[in-house]
Coordinates of C-alpha atoms in Angstrom, one line a residue:
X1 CA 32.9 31.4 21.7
X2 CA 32.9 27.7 22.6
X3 CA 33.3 27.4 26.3
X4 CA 34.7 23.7 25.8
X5 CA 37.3 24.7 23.8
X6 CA 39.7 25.2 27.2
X7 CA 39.0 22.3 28.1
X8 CA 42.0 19.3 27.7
X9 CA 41.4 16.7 26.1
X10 CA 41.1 12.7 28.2
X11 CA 44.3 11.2 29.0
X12 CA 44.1 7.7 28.7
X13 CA 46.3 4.6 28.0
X14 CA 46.2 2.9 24.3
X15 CA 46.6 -1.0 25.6
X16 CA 47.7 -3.9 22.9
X17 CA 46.2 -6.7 22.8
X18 CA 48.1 -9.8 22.3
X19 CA 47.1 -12.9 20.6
X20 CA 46.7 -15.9 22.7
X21 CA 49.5 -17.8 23.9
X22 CA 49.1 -22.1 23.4
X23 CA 48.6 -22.7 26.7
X24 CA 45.6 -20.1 26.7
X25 CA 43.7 -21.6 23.9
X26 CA 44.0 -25.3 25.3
X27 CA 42.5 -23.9 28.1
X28 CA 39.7 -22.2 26.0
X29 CA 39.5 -24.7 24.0
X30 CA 38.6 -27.5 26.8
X31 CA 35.8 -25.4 28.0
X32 CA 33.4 -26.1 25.0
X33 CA 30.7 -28.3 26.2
X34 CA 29.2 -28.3 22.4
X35 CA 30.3 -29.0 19.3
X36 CA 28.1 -25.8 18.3
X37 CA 30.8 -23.9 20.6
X38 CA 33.5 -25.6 19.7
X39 CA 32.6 -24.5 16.3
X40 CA 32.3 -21.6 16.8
X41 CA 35.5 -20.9 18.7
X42 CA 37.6 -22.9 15.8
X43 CA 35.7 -20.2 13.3
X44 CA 36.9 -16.8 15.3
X45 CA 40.3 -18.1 16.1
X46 CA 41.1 -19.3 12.1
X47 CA 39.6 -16.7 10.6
X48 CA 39.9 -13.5 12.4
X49 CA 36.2 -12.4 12.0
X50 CA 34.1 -10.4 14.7
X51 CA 31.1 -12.1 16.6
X52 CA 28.7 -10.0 15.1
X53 CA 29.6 -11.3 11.9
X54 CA 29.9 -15.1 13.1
X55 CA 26.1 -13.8 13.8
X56 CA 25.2 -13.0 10.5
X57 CA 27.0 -15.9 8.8
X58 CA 24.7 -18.3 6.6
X59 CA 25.8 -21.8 5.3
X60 CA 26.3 -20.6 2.1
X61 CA 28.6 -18.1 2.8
X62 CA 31.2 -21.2 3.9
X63 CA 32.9 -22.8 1.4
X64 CA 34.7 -25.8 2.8
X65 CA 36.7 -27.4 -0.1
X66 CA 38.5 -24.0 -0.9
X67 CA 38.2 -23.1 2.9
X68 CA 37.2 -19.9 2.1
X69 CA 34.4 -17.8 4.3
X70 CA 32.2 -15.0 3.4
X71 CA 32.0 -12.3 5.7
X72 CA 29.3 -9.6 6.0
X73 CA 29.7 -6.6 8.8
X74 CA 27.2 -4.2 9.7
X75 CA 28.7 -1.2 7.8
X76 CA 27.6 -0.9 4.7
X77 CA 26.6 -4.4 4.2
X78 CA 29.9 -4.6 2.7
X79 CA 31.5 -8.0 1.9
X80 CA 34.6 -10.0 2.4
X81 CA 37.1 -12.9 2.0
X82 CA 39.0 -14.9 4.9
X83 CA 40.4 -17.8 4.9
X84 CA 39.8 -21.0 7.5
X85 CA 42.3 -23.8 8.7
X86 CA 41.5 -27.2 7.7
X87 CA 41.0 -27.7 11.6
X88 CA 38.7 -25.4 11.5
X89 CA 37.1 -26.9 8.4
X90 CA 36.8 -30.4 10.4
X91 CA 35.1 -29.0 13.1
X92 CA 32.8 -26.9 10.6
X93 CA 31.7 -30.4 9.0
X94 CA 31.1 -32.4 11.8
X95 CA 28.2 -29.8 13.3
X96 CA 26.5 -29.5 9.8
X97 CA 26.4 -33.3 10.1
X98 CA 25.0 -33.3 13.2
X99 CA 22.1 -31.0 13.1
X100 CA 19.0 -32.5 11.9
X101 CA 17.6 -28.8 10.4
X102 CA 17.9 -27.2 7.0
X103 CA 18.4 -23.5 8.9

């Protein structure tokens, strides 16, 4: 017999999260020191994605006249679609112009 199986199961509390408000992302927004960040933020809040993919994002996989992105996760390798802002797409094109490698 399983001596675990009188045992209850964890209470705990299933929180929502809710998006951020306008006033939150001004303030986010005004802490980027670099365009890099600033990037970077523009490209999670747009699209949606995780950081881990952000991470494992190539050039290639952005697409900035259909503003369309690529998006690998970790599970399977698997692949998929989302879509950018064209804010986002600005902010994307002014720090691919401004780095000085071909990474």
């Amino acid at each position: 017999t399983n001596p675990a199986s009188k045992l209850k199961p964890i209470k705990f509390e299933n929180v929502v999260r809710l998006p951020f408000i306008a006033v939150e992302l001004d303030a986010i927004r005004s802490n980027c020191m670099t365009l890099r960040e600033r990037d970077e933020l523009e490209l999670l809040i747009s699209s949606g994605i995780r950081v881990s993919e952000l991470c494992a994002m190539y050039i290639c996989d952005i697409d900035l006249n259909n503003l369309v992105v690529i998006v690998r996760n970790g599970k399977g390798n698997k692949q998929r679609t989302t879509y950018i802002n064209s804010v986002c797409a600005k902010y994307i094109r002014a720090y691919l112009e401004s780095r000085t490698d071909n990474d």
